[in-house]
Tab-separated table of C-alpha atoms in Angstrom:
chain	number	residue	atom	x	y	z
Q	1	LEU	CA	-64.909	-11.769	-86.347
Q	2	LEU	CA	-67.500	-13.312	-88.662
Q	3	GLY	CA	-67.513	-10.909	-91.600
Q	4	ASN	CA	-71.121	-9.741	-91.240
Q	5	THR	CA	-72.988	-7.565	-88.754
Q	6	ILE	CA	-76.044	-9.824	-89.068
Q	7	TYR	CA	-74.514	-11.951	-86.293
Q	8	THR	CA	-74.592	-9.110	-83.762
Q	9	ASN	CA	-77.776	-10.416	-82.128
Q	10	LEU	CA	-76.309	-13.854	-81.405
Q	11	PHE	CA	-73.043	-12.255	-80.289
Q	12	MET	CA	-74.871	-10.049	-77.784
Q	13	LEU	CA	-76.961	-12.981	-76.630
Q	14	GLY	CA	-73.692	-14.762	-75.858
Q	15	VAL	CA	-72.467	-11.760	-73.871
Q	16	ALA	CA	-75.707	-11.584	-71.902
Q	17	TRP	CA	-75.804	-15.319	-71.192
Q	18	GLN	CA	-72.199	-15.392	-69.989
Q	19	ARG	CA	-72.979	-12.546	-67.589
Q	20	GLY	CA	-75.907	-14.460	-66.126
Q	21	LEU	CA	-78.574	-12.193	-67.589
Q	22	VAL	CA	-80.471	-14.832	-69.558
Q	23	PRO	CA	-82.468	-17.332	-67.414
Q	24	VAL	CA	-82.224	-20.100	-70.017
Q	25	SER	CA	-79.864	-23.070	-69.971
Q	26	LEU	CA	-76.920	-23.288	-72.360
Q	27	ALA	CA	-78.290	-26.555	-73.776
Q	28	ALA	CA	-81.642	-24.905	-74.520
Q	29	LEU	CA	-80.023	-21.969	-76.328
Q	30	GLU	CA	-77.793	-24.242	-78.400
Q	31	LYS	CA	-80.837	-26.342	-79.301
Q	32	ALA	CA	-82.732	-23.186	-80.336
Q	33	ILE	CA	-79.887	-22.164	-82.651
Q	34	GLU	CA	-79.935	-25.641	-84.172
Q	35	LEU	CA	-83.717	-25.675	-84.628
Q	36	ASN	CA	-83.646	-22.259	-86.281
Q	37	GLY	CA	-81.859	-23.988	-89.145
Q	38	THR	CA	-80.362	-20.842	-90.685
Q	39	ALA	CA	-76.570	-20.467	-90.852
Q	40	THR	CA	-76.443	-22.746	-87.815
Q	41	GLU	CA	-72.696	-23.029	-87.474
Q	42	ARG	CA	-72.048	-19.309	-87.951
Q	43	ASN	CA	-74.735	-18.401	-85.416
Q	44	ARG	CA	-73.243	-20.867	-82.976
Q	45	GLN	CA	-69.830	-19.270	-83.482
Q	46	ALA	CA	-71.283	-15.798	-82.905
Q	47	PHE	CA	-72.836	-16.955	-79.640
Q	48	VAL	CA	-69.524	-18.437	-78.457
Q	49	TRP	CA	-67.604	-15.296	-79.430
Q	50	GLY	CA	-70.083	-13.290	-77.377
Q	51	ARG	CA	-69.414	-15.489	-74.361
Q	52	TRP	CA	-65.667	-14.983	-74.834
Q	53	ALA	CA	-66.186	-11.201	-75.151
Q	54	ALA	CA	-67.951	-11.164	-71.778
Q	55	HIS	CA	-65.103	-13.180	-70.264
Q	56	ASP	CA	-62.129	-11.369	-71.856
Q	57	GLY	CA	-63.268	-8.446	-74.012
Q	58	ASP	CA	-59.771	-7.040	-74.586
Q	59	ARG	CA	-58.540	-10.331	-76.022
Q	60	VAL	CA	-61.507	-10.606	-78.377
Q	61	ARG	CA	-60.935	-7.045	-79.574
Q	62	ARG	CA	-57.288	-7.837	-80.303
Q	63	LEU	CA	-58.267	-10.970	-82.209
Q	64	SER	CA	-60.841	-9.054	-84.247
Q	65	GLU	CA	-58.339	-6.514	-85.605
Q	66	PRO	CA	-57.126	-7.424	-89.116
Q	67	GLU	CA	-53.363	-7.429	-89.540
Q	68	ALA	CA	-53.771	-4.774	-92.229
Q	69	MET	CA	-55.028	-2.381	-89.553
Q	70	GLN	CA	-51.869	-2.736	-87.459
Q	71	THR	CA	-48.753	-0.586	-87.660
Q	72	ALA	CA	-45.327	-2.162	-88.017
Q	73	ASP	CA	-44.925	-2.342	-84.235
Q	74	GLY	CA	-48.480	-3.614	-83.717
Q	75	GLN	CA	-49.567	-0.408	-81.982
Q	76	GLY	CA	-52.926	0.439	-83.514
Q	77	PRO	CA	-54.400	1.348	-86.891
Q	78	SER	CA	-52.424	2.392	-89.961
Q	79	ASP	CA	-55.393	3.742	-91.938
Q	80	THR	CA	-53.534	6.678	-93.482
Q	81	LEU	CA	-55.108	9.499	-95.437
Q	82	ALA	CA	-53.618	8.105	-98.637
Q	83	GLU	CA	-55.256	4.741	-97.962
Q	84	ILE	CA	-58.613	6.341	-97.139
Q	85	VAL	CA	-58.534	8.289	-100.406
Q	86	ARG	CA	-57.326	5.321	-102.476
Q	87	ARG	CA	-60.157	3.051	-101.337
Q	88	ARG	CA	-62.798	5.685	-101.902
Q	89	ARG	CA	-61.455	6.586	-105.327
Q	90	GLU	CA	-61.759	2.955	-106.368
Q	91	ALA	CA	-65.298	2.811	-104.983
Q	92	LEU	CA	-66.315	5.952	-106.888
Q	93	VAL	CA	-65.025	4.517	-110.156
Q	94	ALA	CA	-67.279	1.489	-109.589
Q	95	TYR	CA	-70.114	3.749	-108.459
Q	96	GLN	CA	-69.991	6.013	-111.524
Q	97	ASN	CA	-66.757	6.409	-113.531
Q	98	VAL	CA	-63.158	7.664	-113.496
Q	99	ARG	CA	-64.149	11.296	-114.026
Q	100	TYR	CA	-66.403	11.143	-110.981
Q	101	ALA	CA	-63.491	9.829	-108.916
Q	102	GLU	CA	-61.287	12.621	-110.243
Q	103	ARG	CA	-63.810	15.153	-108.980
Q	104	TYR	CA	-63.309	13.660	-105.514
Q	105	SER	CA	-59.507	13.666	-105.769
Q	106	ALA	CA	-59.333	17.237	-107.074
Q	107	LEU	CA	-61.196	18.687	-104.099
Q	108	LEU	CA	-59.181	16.577	-101.664
Q	109	SER	CA	-55.954	17.852	-103.204
Q	110	ARG	CA	-57.001	21.465	-102.636
Q	111	VAL	CA	-57.940	20.759	-99.016
Q	112	ARG	CA	-54.615	19.075	-98.321
Q	113	GLN	CA	-52.740	22.030	-99.813
Q	114	ALA	CA	-54.763	24.502	-97.751
Q	115	GLU	CA	-54.205	22.522	-94.557
Q	116	ALA	CA	-50.465	22.351	-95.199
Q	117	ALA	CA	-50.321	26.072	-96.047
Q	118	ALA	CA	-51.992	26.789	-92.703
Q	119	GLY	CA	-49.023	25.143	-90.975
Q	120	ARG	CA	-50.909	22.046	-89.870
Q	121	GLN	CA	-48.799	18.969	-89.163
Q	122	SER	CA	-51.837	16.666	-89.000
Q	123	SER	CA	-54.408	15.861	-91.702
Q	124	THR	CA	-57.534	16.009	-89.515
Q	125	LEU	CA	-59.384	18.340	-91.876
Q	126	ALA	CA	-58.418	16.417	-95.010
Q	127	GLU	CA	-59.509	13.135	-93.433
Q	128	ALA	CA	-62.888	14.645	-92.505
Q	129	VAL	CA	-63.367	15.808	-96.090
Q	130	ALA	CA	-62.157	12.476	-97.503
Q	131	ARG	CA	-64.848	10.569	-95.591
Q	132	ASN	CA	-67.735	13.009	-95.783
Q	133	TYR	CA	-67.311	14.156	-99.383
Q	134	TYR	CA	-67.289	10.519	-100.439
Q	135	LYS	CA	-70.468	9.899	-98.455
Q	136	LEU	CA	-72.264	12.672	-100.328
Q	137	LEU	CA	-70.908	11.657	-103.726
Q	138	ALA	CA	-71.828	7.978	-103.326
Q	139	TYR	CA	-75.430	8.340	-102.166
Q	140	LYS	CA	-77.452	5.127	-102.329
Q	141	ASP	CA	-79.766	5.728	-105.285
Q	142	GLU	CA	-81.633	3.292	-107.543
Q	143	TYR	CA	-78.605	2.631	-109.756
Q	144	GLU	CA	-76.361	1.869	-106.804
Q	145	VAL	CA	-78.940	-0.423	-105.182
Q	146	ALA	CA	-79.164	-2.281	-108.495
Q	147	ARG	CA	-75.375	-2.517	-108.817
Q	148	LEU	CA	-74.885	-3.853	-105.304
Q	149	HIS	CA	-77.658	-6.427	-105.611
Q	150	SER	CA	-76.322	-7.590	-108.975
Q	151	ASP	CA	-72.789	-8.004	-107.702
Q	152	ALA	CA	-71.518	-11.584	-107.713
Q	153	ALA	CA	-70.026	-11.091	-104.242
Q	154	PHE	CA	-73.515	-10.364	-102.857
Q	155	HIS	CA	-74.879	-13.649	-104.186
Q	156	GLU	CA	-71.837	-15.576	-102.975
Q	157	GLN	CA	-72.391	-14.124	-99.515
Q	158	LEU	CA	-76.035	-15.181	-99.570
Q	159	ARG	CA	-75.110	-18.740	-100.476
Q	160	ALA	CA	-72.590	-18.770	-97.639
Q	161	GLU	CA	-75.102	-17.391	-95.134
Q	162	PHE	CA	-78.206	-19.445	-95.923
Q	163	GLU	CA	-78.580	-23.175	-96.298
Q	164	GLY	CA	-80.873	-25.007	-98.717
Q	165	ASP	CA	-83.248	-23.405	-101.196
Q	166	PHE	CA	-84.329	-19.816	-100.611
Q	167	SER	CA	-85.833	-16.935	-102.555
Q	168	LEU	CA	-85.297	-13.206	-102.262
Q	169	HIS	CA	-87.927	-10.542	-101.745
Q	170	PHE	CA	-87.138	-6.835	-101.770
Q	171	HIS	CA	-88.956	-4.076	-99.902
Q	172	LEU	CA	-88.672	-0.978	-102.066
Q	173	ALA	CA	-90.314	2.358	-102.729
Q	174	PRO	CA	-89.515	3.143	-106.392
Q	175	PRO	CA	-90.178	6.855	-107.046
Q	176	LEU	CA	-92.070	6.105	-110.255
Q	177	PHE	CA	-94.467	3.635	-108.638
Q	178	ALA	CA	-94.546	4.270	-104.881
Q	179	ARG	CA	-97.536	6.017	-103.338
Q	180	PRO	CA	-97.714	7.991	-100.085
Q	181	ASP	CA	-99.459	6.558	-97.061
Q	182	ARG	CA	-102.923	8.088	-96.632
Q	183	VAL	CA	-102.349	8.798	-92.939
Q	184	THR	CA	-98.677	9.760	-92.636
Q	185	GLY	CA	-98.126	11.109	-96.148
Q	186	ARG	CA	-94.862	9.182	-96.318
Q	187	ILE	CA	-93.927	6.955	-99.211
Q	188	GLU	CA	-94.802	3.324	-98.524
Q	189	LYS	CA	-92.541	0.410	-99.336
Q	190	ARG	CA	-93.883	-2.593	-101.191
Q	191	ALA	CA	-92.567	-6.135	-101.450
Q	192	TYR	CA	-91.161	-7.247	-104.811
Q	193	GLY	CA	-90.288	-10.824	-105.684
Q	194	PRO	CA	-87.145	-12.480	-107.088
Q	195	TRP	CA	-87.869	-11.059	-110.556
Q	196	MET	CA	-86.398	-7.777	-109.288
Q	197	LEU	CA	-82.955	-9.285	-109.766
Q	198	ARG	CA	-83.496	-9.123	-113.518
Q	199	ALA	CA	-84.552	-5.485	-113.192
Q	200	PHE	CA	-81.447	-4.772	-111.103
Q	201	ALA	CA	-79.220	-6.417	-113.725
Q	202	LEU	CA	-80.615	-4.027	-116.343
Q	203	LEU	CA	-80.714	-0.911	-114.175
Q	204	ARG	CA	-77.090	-1.218	-113.071
Q	205	HIS	CA	-75.976	-0.561	-116.667
Q	206	LEU	CA	-77.965	2.684	-116.817
Q	207	LYS	CA	-75.947	4.503	-114.164
Q	208	PHE	CA	-74.582	6.817	-116.874
Q	209	LEU	CA	-78.017	8.504	-116.716
Q	210	ARG	CA	-77.507	9.433	-113.054
Q	211	GLY	CA	-78.260	13.109	-112.476
Q	212	THR	CA	-78.815	13.877	-116.163
Q	213	PHE	CA	-81.913	15.250	-117.884
Q	214	PHE	CA	-82.801	11.693	-118.925
Q	215	ASP	CA	-82.570	10.261	-115.394
Q	216	PRO	CA	-86.133	9.125	-114.540
Q	217	PHE	CA	-85.356	9.284	-110.808
Q	218	ALA	CA	-83.603	12.660	-110.750
Q	219	ARG	CA	-86.734	14.706	-110.052
Q	220	SER	CA	-87.761	12.920	-106.872
Q	221	ALA	CA	-87.528	14.913	-103.648
Q	222	GLU	CA	-84.878	12.595	-102.240
Q	223	ARG	CA	-82.587	12.866	-105.268
Q	224	ARG	CA	-82.975	16.651	-105.356
Q	225	LEU	CA	-82.020	16.782	-101.672
Q	226	GLU	CA	-78.906	14.691	-102.283
Q	227	ARG	CA	-77.749	16.934	-105.109
Q	228	GLN	CA	-78.426	19.991	-102.962
Q	229	LEU	CA	-76.419	18.582	-100.043
Q	230	LEU	CA	-73.526	17.798	-102.365
Q	231	ALA	CA	-73.534	21.303	-103.883
Q	232	GLU	CA	-73.693	22.902	-100.439
Q	233	TYR	CA	-70.823	20.773	-99.195
Q	234	GLU	CA	-68.616	21.707	-102.142
Q	235	ALA	CA	-69.426	25.364	-101.441
Q	236	ASP	CA	-68.505	24.876	-97.770
Q	237	ILE	CA	-65.169	23.298	-98.634
Q	238	GLU	CA	-64.468	26.118	-101.084
Q	239	LEU	CA	-65.060	28.581	-98.232
Q	240	ILE	CA	-62.745	26.601	-95.956
Q	241	VAL	CA	-59.977	26.528	-98.546
Q	242	GLN	CA	-60.237	30.298	-98.982
Q	243	LYS	CA	-60.421	31.263	-95.302
Q	244	LEU	CA	-58.022	28.839	-93.599
Q	245	THR	CA	-55.020	30.757	-92.261
Q	246	PRO	CA	-51.931	29.808	-90.178
Q	247	GLY	CA	-52.380	29.809	-86.396
Q	248	ASP	CA	-56.123	30.468	-86.493
Q	249	GLU	CA	-57.426	27.662	-84.284
Q	250	PRO	CA	-61.066	28.883	-84.046
Q	251	THR	CA	-61.321	28.918	-87.837
Q	252	LEU	CA	-59.677	25.514	-88.115
Q	253	ASN	CA	-61.984	23.972	-85.502
Q	254	ALA	CA	-65.033	25.424	-87.251
Q	255	ALA	CA	-63.718	24.124	-90.573
Q	256	ILE	CA	-63.285	20.585	-89.249
Q	257	GLU	CA	-66.776	20.568	-87.728
Q	258	LEU	CA	-68.288	21.980	-90.911
Q	259	ALA	CA	-66.509	19.363	-93.024
Q	260	SER	CA	-67.835	16.642	-90.687
Q	261	LEU	CA	-71.500	17.709	-90.629
Q	262	PRO	CA	-72.650	15.078	-93.181
Q	263	GLU	CA	-71.908	12.432	-90.530
Q	264	LYS	CA	-75.104	13.599	-88.818
Q	265	ILE	CA	-77.216	13.174	-91.972
Q	266	ARG	CA	-78.266	9.533	-91.982
Q	267	GLY	CA	-81.125	7.363	-93.148
Q	268	PHE	CA	-83.317	7.586	-96.212
Q	269	ALA	CA	-86.361	9.515	-97.431
Q	270	HIS	CA	-88.122	11.534	-94.680
Q	271	VAL	CA	-85.558	10.420	-92.065
Q	272	LYS	CA	-82.704	11.826	-94.128
Q	273	ALA	CA	-84.625	15.008	-94.943
Q	274	LYS	CA	-85.260	15.637	-91.237
Q	275	ALA	CA	-81.607	15.012	-90.358
Q	276	ALA	CA	-80.478	17.395	-93.094
Q	277	GLU	CA	-82.809	20.095	-91.833
Q	278	GLN	CA	-81.478	19.698	-88.293
Q	279	THR	CA	-77.923	20.459	-89.461
Q	280	ARG	CA	-78.783	23.652	-91.359
Q	281	GLU	CA	-78.690	26.008	-88.388
Q	282	ARG	CA	-75.324	24.656	-87.248
Q	283	ARG	CA	-73.988	24.886	-90.807
Q	284	ALA	CA	-74.976	28.561	-90.972
Q	285	THR	CA	-73.282	29.244	-87.618
Q	286	LEU	CA	-70.036	27.536	-88.666
Q	287	ARG	CA	-69.933	29.386	-91.971
Q	288	GLN	CA	-70.398	32.652	-90.082
Q	289	ILE	CA	-67.463	31.782	-87.795
Q	290	LEU	CA	-65.268	31.141	-90.820
Q	291	LEU	CA	-66.274	34.430	-92.432
Q	292	ALA	CA	-65.954	36.476	-89.219
Q	293	ASN	CA	-62.631	35.042	-88.048
Q	294	ALA	CA	-61.063	35.361	-91.479
Q	295	ALA	CA	-62.205	38.978	-91.747
Q	296	SER	CA	-60.917	40.013	-88.298
């Protein structure tokens, strides 16, 4: 509706107020939005949309669906596998290069062939791989953070969101400089000023070092974990491609779940490491199902 999830709080406040759950007058809330002085009009719009959502949620949902997500007869999304792959290929070229995107496409092509050879009319497995393989390939490392923060679209969005003069401060934990907390042992984030934008502008051009011997960030625990997860996933998909057979629903179901496991691995640093560890037992079980069913 508004192009940015930052307005969710005001949207939900509007929902709550319309349902009589906020014991504050409408005039007082509108005055508070005005006095806040940040993106006043957009916040006001978010609040009103929230009120409308409480009144007629189905209508708001219909209005929020882009025309591009509608089929020719207006009956739901048209996000085809080809479109999913096309968008992610383009993103991977920007993330690294054309060869990196080709790595993505090559694996997807093998999965699609295996799914078709197994007599599947749908592309459920291929879609799972398309989304999750991309997620593992495009992990948010230092080079990607620099690229995104240096992008002109990011700065245009900031100027649209905030009024008047403002400065940016970044809370980061650079592997080369960050130190663990004395109590928790976890890496602490520190605040860095606007000068980081100049560092980002330089770092974005060094993405060709990503994962190489000369990558200064490659030896951190988080980067090693990401490369390990990617290698394991490619091994899992290789197993799926080899073991998928026509009419074997247990194997297919295990394959789809295995291909979707990265969805459960979220967050950064210790949060991501814990999530990855929690999926390992299930991964082992699913691989065993694939091996056992294919052998029987």
